[in-house]
Amino acid sequence: MKVIITGATGMVGEGVLLECLENASVSEVLIIGRRNYELTHPKLKELIVKDFF
């Protein structure tokens, strides 16, 4: 399963992200955000969007 998460820097989003990274059923996690997320992981991919408008 592949997962897309927005808001991974928030409390709930970060919890979802960490659970997805630990879950063997999840093969890839894409986070979409405005700034760089400092965590690195083999499953984690990141898309930076400076302006959502």
Protein backbone atom coordinates (compact mmCIF):
# COMPACT_ATOMS: atom_id res chain seq x y z
CA MET A 1 0.00 0.00 0.00
CA LYS A 2 1.17 3.54 -0.75
CA VAL A 3 0.07 6.41 1.49
CA ILE A 4 -0.08 10.18 0.94
CA ILE A 5 -0.10 12.42 4.01
CA THR A 6 -0.56 16.18 4.24
CA GLY A 7 0.12 17.92 7.52
CA ALA A 8 2.83 15.53 8.70
CA THR A 9 4.37 18.24 10.89
CA GLY A 10 1.21 18.45 13.02
CA MET A 11 0.47 16.26 16.02
CA VAL A 12 -2.02 13.94 14.32
CA GLY A 13 -0.23 13.87 10.96
CA GLU A 14 3.06 12.98 12.57
CA GLY A 15 1.43 10.13 14.48
CA VAL A 16 -0.07 8.78 11.27
CA LEU A 17 3.30 9.11 9.52
CA LEU A 18 5.18 7.20 12.21
CA GLU A 19 2.58 4.41 12.27
CA CYS A 20 2.74 4.10 8.47
CA LEU A 21 6.53 3.89 8.50
CA GLU A 22 6.41 1.05 11.05
CA ASN A 23 3.64 -0.88 9.27
CA ALA A 24 4.88 -3.68 6.99
CA SER A 25 1.80 -3.33 4.74
CA VAL A 26 2.86 0.19 3.74
CA SER A 27 5.52 0.20 1.03
CA GLU A 28 5.85 3.96 0.48
CA VAL A 29 4.78 7.16 2.23
CA LEU A 30 4.60 10.50 0.42
CA ILE A 31 4.31 13.59 2.59
CA ILE A 32 3.23 16.87 1.05
CA GLY A 33 4.09 20.02 2.95
CA ARG A 34 5.40 23.57 2.88
CA ARG A 35 8.68 22.88 4.62
CA ASN A 36 11.22 20.10 4.87
CA TYR A 37 10.48 17.31 7.33
CA GLU A 38 13.69 16.35 9.13
CA LEU A 39 13.00 12.61 9.43
CA THR A 40 14.61 10.28 6.89
CA HIS A 41 13.42 6.75 6.19
CA PRO A 42 13.73 4.38 3.20
CA LYS A 43 9.92 4.38 2.74
CA LEU A 44 9.60 8.17 2.99
CA LYS A 45 9.34 10.52 0.03
CA GLU A 46 8.68 14.22 0.33
CA LEU A 47 7.10 16.86 -1.90
CA ILE A 48 7.62 20.50 -0.91
CA VAL A 49 4.92 22.92 -2.12
CA LYS A 50 5.75 26.48 -1.06
CA ASP A 51 2.35 27.93 -1.94
CA PHE A 52 -0.80 25.79 -2.00
CA PHE A 53 -2.74 28.48 -3.86
